[in-house]
mmCIF file of C-alpha atoms in Angstrom:
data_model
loop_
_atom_site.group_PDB
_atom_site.id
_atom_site.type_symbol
_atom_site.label_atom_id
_atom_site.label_comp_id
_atom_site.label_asym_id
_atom_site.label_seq_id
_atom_site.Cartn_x
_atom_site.Cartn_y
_atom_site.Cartn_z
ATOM 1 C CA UNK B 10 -23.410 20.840 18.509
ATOM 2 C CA UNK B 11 -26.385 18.127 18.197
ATOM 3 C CA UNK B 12 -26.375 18.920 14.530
ATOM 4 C CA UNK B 13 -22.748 19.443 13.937
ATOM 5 C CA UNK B 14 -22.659 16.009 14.567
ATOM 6 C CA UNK B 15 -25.608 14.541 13.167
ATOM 7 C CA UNK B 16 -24.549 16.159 9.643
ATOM 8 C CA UNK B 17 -21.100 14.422 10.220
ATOM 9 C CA UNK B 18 -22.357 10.939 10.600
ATOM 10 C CA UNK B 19 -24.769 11.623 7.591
ATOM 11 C CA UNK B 20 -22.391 13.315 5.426
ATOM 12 C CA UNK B 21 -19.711 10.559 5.986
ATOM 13 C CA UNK B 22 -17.817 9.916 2.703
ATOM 14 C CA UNK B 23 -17.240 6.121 3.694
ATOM 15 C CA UNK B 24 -18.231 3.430 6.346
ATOM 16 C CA UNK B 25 -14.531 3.901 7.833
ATOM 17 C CA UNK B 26 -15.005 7.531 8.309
ATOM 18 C CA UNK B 27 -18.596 7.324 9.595
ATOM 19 C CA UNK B 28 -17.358 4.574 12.174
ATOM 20 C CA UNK B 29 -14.365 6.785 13.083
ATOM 21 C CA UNK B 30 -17.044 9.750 13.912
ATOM 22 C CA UNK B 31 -18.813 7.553 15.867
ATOM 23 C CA UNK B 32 -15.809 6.406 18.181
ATOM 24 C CA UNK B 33 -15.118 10.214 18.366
ATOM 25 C CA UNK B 34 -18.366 10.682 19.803
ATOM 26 C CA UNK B 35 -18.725 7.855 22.113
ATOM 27 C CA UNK B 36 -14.947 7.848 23.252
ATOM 28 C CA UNK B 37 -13.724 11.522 22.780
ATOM 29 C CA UNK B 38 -10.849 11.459 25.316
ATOM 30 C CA UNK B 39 -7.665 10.350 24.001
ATOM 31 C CA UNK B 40 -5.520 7.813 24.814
ATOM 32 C CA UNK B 41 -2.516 8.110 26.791
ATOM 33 C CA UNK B 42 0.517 7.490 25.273
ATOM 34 C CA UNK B 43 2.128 4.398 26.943
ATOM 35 C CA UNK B 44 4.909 3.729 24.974
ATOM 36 C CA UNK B 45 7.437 6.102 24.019
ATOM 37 C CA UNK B 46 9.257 5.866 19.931
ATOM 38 C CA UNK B 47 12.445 5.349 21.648
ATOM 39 C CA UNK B 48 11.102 2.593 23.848
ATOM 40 C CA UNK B 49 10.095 1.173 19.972
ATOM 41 C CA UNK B 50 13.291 1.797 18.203
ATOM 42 C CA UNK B 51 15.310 -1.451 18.794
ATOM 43 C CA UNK B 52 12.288 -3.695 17.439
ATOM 44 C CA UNK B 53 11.474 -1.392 14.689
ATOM 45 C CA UNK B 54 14.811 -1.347 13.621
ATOM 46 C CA UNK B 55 14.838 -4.868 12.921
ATOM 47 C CA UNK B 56 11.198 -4.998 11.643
ATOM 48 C CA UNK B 57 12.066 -2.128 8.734
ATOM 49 C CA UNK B 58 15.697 -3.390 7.768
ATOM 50 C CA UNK B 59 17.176 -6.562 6.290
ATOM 51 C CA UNK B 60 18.321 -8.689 8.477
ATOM 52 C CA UNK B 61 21.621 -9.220 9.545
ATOM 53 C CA UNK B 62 22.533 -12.479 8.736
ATOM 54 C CA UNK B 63 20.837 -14.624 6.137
ATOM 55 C CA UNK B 64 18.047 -16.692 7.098
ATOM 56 C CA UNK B 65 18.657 -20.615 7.188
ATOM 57 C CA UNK B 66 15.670 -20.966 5.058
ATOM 58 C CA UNK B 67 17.118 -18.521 2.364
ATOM 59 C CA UNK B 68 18.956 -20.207 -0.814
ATOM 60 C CA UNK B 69 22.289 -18.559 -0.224
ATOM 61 C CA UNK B 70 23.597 -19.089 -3.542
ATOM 62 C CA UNK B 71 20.802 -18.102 -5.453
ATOM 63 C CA UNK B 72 20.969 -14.977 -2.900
ATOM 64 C CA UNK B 73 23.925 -13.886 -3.923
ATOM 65 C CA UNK B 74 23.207 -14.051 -7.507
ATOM 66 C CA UNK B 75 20.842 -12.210 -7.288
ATOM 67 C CA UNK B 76 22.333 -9.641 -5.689
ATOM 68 C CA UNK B 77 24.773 -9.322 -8.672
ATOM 69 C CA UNK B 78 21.998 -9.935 -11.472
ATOM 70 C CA UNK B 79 20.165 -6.485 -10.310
ATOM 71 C CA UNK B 80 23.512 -4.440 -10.061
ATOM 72 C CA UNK B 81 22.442 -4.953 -14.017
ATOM 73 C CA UNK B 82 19.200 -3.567 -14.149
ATOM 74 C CA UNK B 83 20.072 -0.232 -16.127
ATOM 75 C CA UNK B 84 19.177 2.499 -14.869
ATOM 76 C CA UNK B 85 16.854 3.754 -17.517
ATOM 77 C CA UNK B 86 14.383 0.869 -18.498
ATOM 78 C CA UNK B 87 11.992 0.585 -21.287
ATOM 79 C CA UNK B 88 8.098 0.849 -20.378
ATOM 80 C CA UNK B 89 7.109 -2.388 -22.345
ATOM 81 C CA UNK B 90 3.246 -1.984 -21.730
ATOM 82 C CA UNK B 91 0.938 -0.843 -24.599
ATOM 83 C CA UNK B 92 -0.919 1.159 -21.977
ATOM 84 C CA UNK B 93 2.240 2.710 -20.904
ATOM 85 C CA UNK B 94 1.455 2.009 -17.212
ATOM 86 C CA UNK B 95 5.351 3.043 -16.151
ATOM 87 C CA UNK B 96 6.189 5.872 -18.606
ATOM 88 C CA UNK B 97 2.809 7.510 -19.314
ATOM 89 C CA UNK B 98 2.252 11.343 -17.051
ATOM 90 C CA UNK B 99 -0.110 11.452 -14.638
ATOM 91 C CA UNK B 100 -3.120 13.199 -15.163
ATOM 92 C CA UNK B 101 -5.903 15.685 -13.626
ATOM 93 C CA UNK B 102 -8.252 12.457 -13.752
ATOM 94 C CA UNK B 103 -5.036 10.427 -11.625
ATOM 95 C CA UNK B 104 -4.596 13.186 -8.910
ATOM 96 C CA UNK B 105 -8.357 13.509 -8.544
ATOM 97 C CA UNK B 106 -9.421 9.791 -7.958
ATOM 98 C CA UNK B 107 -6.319 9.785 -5.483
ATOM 99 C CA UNK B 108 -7.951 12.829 -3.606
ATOM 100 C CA UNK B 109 -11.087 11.050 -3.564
ATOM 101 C CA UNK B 110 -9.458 7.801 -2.037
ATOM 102 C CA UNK B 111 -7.691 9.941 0.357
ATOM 103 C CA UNK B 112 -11.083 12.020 1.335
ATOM 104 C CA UNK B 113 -12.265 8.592 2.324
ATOM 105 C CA UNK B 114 -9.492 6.936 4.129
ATOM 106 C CA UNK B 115 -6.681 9.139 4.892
ATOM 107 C CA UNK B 116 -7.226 12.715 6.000
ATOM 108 C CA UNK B 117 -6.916 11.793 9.604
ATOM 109 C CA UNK B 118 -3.789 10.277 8.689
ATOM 110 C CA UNK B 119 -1.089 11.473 11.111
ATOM 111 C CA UNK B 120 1.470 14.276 9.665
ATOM 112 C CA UNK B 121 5.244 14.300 9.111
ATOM 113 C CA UNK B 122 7.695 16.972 10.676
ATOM 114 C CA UNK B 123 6.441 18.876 8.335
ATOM 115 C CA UNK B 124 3.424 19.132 10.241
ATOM 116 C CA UNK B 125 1.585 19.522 6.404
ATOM 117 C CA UNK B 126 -2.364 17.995 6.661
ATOM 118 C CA UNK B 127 -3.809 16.072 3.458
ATOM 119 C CA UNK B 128 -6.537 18.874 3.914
ATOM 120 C CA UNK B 129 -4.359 21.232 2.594
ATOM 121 C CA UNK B 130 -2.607 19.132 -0.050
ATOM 122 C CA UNK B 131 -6.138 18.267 -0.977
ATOM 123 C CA UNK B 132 -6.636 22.232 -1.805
ATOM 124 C CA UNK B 133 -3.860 22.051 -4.131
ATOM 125 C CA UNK B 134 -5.672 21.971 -8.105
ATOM 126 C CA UNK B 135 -5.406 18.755 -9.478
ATOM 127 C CA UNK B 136 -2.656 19.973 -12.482
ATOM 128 C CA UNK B 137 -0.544 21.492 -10.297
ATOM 129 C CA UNK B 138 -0.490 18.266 -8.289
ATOM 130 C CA UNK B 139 0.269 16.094 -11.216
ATOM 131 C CA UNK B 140 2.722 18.343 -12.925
ATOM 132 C CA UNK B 141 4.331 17.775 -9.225
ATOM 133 C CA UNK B 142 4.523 14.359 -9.139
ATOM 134 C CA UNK B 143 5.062 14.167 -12.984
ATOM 135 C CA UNK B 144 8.482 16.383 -12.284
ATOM 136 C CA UNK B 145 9.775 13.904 -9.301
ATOM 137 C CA UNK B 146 9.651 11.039 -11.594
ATOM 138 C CA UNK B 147 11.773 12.910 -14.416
ATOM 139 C CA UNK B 148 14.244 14.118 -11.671
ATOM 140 C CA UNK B 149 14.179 10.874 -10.041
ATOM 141 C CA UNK B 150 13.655 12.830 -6.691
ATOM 142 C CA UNK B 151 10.725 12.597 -3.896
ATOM 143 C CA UNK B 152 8.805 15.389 -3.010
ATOM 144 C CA UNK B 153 10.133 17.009 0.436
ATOM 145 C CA UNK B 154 6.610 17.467 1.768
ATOM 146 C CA UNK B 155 5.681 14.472 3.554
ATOM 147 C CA UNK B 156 2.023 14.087 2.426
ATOM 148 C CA UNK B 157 2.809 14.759 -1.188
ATOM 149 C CA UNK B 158 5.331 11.809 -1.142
ATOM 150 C CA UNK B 159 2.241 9.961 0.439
ATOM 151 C CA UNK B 160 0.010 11.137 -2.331
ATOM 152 C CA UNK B 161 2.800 9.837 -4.874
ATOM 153 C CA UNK B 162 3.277 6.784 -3.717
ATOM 154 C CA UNK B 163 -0.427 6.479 -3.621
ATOM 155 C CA UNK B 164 -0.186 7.236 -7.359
ATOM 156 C CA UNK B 165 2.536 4.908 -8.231
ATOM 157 C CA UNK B 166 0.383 2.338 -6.179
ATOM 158 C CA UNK B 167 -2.668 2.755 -8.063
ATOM 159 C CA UNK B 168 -0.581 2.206 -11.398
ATOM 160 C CA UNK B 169 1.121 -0.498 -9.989
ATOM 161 C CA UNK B 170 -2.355 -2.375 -9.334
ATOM 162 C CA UNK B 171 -3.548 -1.394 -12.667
ATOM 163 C CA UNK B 172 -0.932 -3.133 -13.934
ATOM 164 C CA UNK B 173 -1.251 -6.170 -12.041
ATOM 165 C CA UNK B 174 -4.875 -6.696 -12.716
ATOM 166 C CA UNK B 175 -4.687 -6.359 -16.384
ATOM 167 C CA UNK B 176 -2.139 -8.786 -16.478
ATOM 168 C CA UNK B 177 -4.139 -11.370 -14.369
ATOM 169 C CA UNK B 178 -1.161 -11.204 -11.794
ATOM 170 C CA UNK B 179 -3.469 -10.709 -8.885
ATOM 171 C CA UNK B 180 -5.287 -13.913 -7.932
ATOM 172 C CA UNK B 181 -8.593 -13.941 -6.535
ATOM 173 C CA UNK B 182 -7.849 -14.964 -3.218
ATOM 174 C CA UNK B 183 -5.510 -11.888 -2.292
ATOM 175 C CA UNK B 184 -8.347 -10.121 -0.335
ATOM 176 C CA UNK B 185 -5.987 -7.669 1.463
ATOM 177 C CA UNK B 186 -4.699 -4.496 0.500
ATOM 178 C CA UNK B 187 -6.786 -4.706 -2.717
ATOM 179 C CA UNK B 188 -9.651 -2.126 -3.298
ATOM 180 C CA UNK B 189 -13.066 -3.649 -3.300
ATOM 181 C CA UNK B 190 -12.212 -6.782 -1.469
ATOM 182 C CA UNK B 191 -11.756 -7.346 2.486
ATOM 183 C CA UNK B 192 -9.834 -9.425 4.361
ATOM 184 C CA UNK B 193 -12.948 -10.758 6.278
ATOM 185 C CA UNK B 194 -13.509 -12.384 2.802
ATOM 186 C CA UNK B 195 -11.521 -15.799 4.118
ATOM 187 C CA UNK B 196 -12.982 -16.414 6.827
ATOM 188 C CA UNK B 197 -16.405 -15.908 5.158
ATOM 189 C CA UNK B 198 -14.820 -18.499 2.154
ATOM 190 C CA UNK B 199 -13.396 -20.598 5.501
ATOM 191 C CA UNK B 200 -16.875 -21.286 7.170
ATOM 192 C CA UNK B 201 -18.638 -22.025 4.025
ATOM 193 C CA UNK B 202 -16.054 -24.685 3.020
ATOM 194 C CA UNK B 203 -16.054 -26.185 6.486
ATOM 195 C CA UNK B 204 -19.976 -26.191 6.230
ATOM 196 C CA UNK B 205 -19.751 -28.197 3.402
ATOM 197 C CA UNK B 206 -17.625 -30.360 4.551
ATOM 198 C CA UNK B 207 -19.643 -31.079 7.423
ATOM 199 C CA UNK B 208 -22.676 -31.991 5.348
ATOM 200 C CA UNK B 209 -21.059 -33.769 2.849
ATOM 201 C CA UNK B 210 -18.885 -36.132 5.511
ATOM 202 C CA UNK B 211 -15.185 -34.734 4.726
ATOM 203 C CA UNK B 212 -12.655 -33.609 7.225
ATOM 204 C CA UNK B 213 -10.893 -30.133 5.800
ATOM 205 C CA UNK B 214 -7.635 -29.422 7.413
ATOM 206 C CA UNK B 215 -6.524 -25.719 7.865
ATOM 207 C CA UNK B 216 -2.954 -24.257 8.431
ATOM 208 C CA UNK B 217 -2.632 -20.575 9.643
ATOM 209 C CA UNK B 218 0.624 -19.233 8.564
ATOM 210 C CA UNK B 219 2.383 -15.871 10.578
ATOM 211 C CA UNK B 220 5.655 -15.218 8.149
ATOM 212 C CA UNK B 221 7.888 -13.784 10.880
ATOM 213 C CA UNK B 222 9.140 -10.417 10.366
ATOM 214 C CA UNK B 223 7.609 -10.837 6.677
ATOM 215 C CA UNK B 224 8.473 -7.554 5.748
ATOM 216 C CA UNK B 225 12.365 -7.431 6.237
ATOM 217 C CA UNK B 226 12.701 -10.596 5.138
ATOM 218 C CA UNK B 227 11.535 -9.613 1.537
ATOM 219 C CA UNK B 228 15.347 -9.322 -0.471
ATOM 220 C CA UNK B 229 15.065 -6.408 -2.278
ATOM 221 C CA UNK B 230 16.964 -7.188 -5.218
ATOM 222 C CA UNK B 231 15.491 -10.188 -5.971
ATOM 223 C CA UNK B 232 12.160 -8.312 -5.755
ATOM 224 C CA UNK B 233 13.122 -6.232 -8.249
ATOM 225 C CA UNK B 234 14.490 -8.929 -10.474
ATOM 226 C CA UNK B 235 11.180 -10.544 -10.104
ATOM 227 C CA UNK B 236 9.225 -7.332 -11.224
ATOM 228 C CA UNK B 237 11.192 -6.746 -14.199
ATOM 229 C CA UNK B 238 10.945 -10.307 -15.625
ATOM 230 C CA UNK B 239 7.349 -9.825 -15.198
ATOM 231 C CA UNK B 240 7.268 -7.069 -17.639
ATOM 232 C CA UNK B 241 7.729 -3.794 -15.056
ATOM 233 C CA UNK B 242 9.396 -1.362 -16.563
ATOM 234 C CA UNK B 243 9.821 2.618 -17.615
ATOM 235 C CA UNK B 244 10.459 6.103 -15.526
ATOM 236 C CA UNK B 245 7.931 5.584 -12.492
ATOM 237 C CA UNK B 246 9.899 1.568 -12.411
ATOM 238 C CA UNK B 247 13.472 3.409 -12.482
#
């Protein structure tokens, strides 16, 4: 058992996974469950779903024509990108550097009804998987296994990001949700500034900002207005 363990800790893929091993071992014992989905559904509900009446701080002019401008967006649009970022197929290469992501952040990831693990989706050959995901896009329809829809979105995330970055749309300072970079970043950026300050005699004023209910609040079809006007388009876009 001793060993079991030790090979575990040393044969961690990541730091996350290591540190997850770790809690295993020094907190095994589960805990309880305190708070029941149903208890959760009335907040959710409002978290996940546009609200329903307008904000006060929302134009509601401009709302609205928004609203009508993406009724416009064709259904089929053209993948403008030389690189073909939107229309180009997946690849063996794409499905295995998502499997490698997912070895090192998400196999503990919780199931769906399905009850499906990423271990097994991981056994899946890496052709098969992109000829998969490759098919949904031309049919326009998600896979019905919940960890392959994970493992596409995953892939239409990483193209997404590709995109962004070699269009400079992604500005240094966006330290979360972005490989490579970590949110601890800012405070790190935070304390050197106000160290400077210090010595050099200036007064640095800071304003923490909490968007409330940030997620909802995003209007979907001005999002995708936005993403189209800054050059998104093609099959994984429609």
């Amino acid at each position: 058992m001793r060993e079991r363990n030790r090979k575990k800790l040393l044969d961690a893929p990541s730091a996350a996974i290591f540190w997850k091993e770790i809690k295993k071992l020094s907190d095994p014992a589960p805990i309880p469950v305190s708070v029941t989905a149903e208890a959760l559904r009335n907040v959710f509900e409002k978290r996940l779903n546009p609200p329903e009446h307008l904000p006060e701080s929302f134009d509601a002019t401009e709302h609205k024509f928004n609203r009508l401008l993406a009724i416009l967006i064709p259904e089929t649009t053209i993948d403008s990108s030389n690189e073909g970022f939107f229309s180009a197929e997946w690849t063996e290469e794409d499905t295995a550097e998502v499997k490698d992501h997912i070895r090192k952040h998400g196999l503990a990831s919780a199931t769906g009804e399905d009850a499906i693990l990423y271990g097994e989706i991981l056994e899946i050959p890496n052709d098969a998987l992109a000829y998969l995901c490759n098919d949904c896009i031309r049919r326009r329809d998600g896979p019905s296994i919940c960890c392959v829809l994970k493992l596409l979105t995953l892939l239409i995330h990483k193209r997404i990001t590709k995109w962004a970055i070699a269009r400079g749309l992604i500005p240094d300072y966006q330290n979360g949700f972005r490989e490579g970079y970590r949110t601890n970043n800012n405070p790190f950026i935070l304390r050197c500034v106000k160290e400077w300050a210090r010595a050099n005699g200036f007064t640095v004023y800071v304003a923490a900002v909490d968007a409330t209910n940030a997620f909802p609040s995003t209007d979907h079809p001005t999002l995708w207005l936005k993403l189209i006007r800054m050059g998104m388009g093609g099959a994984i876009f429609d």
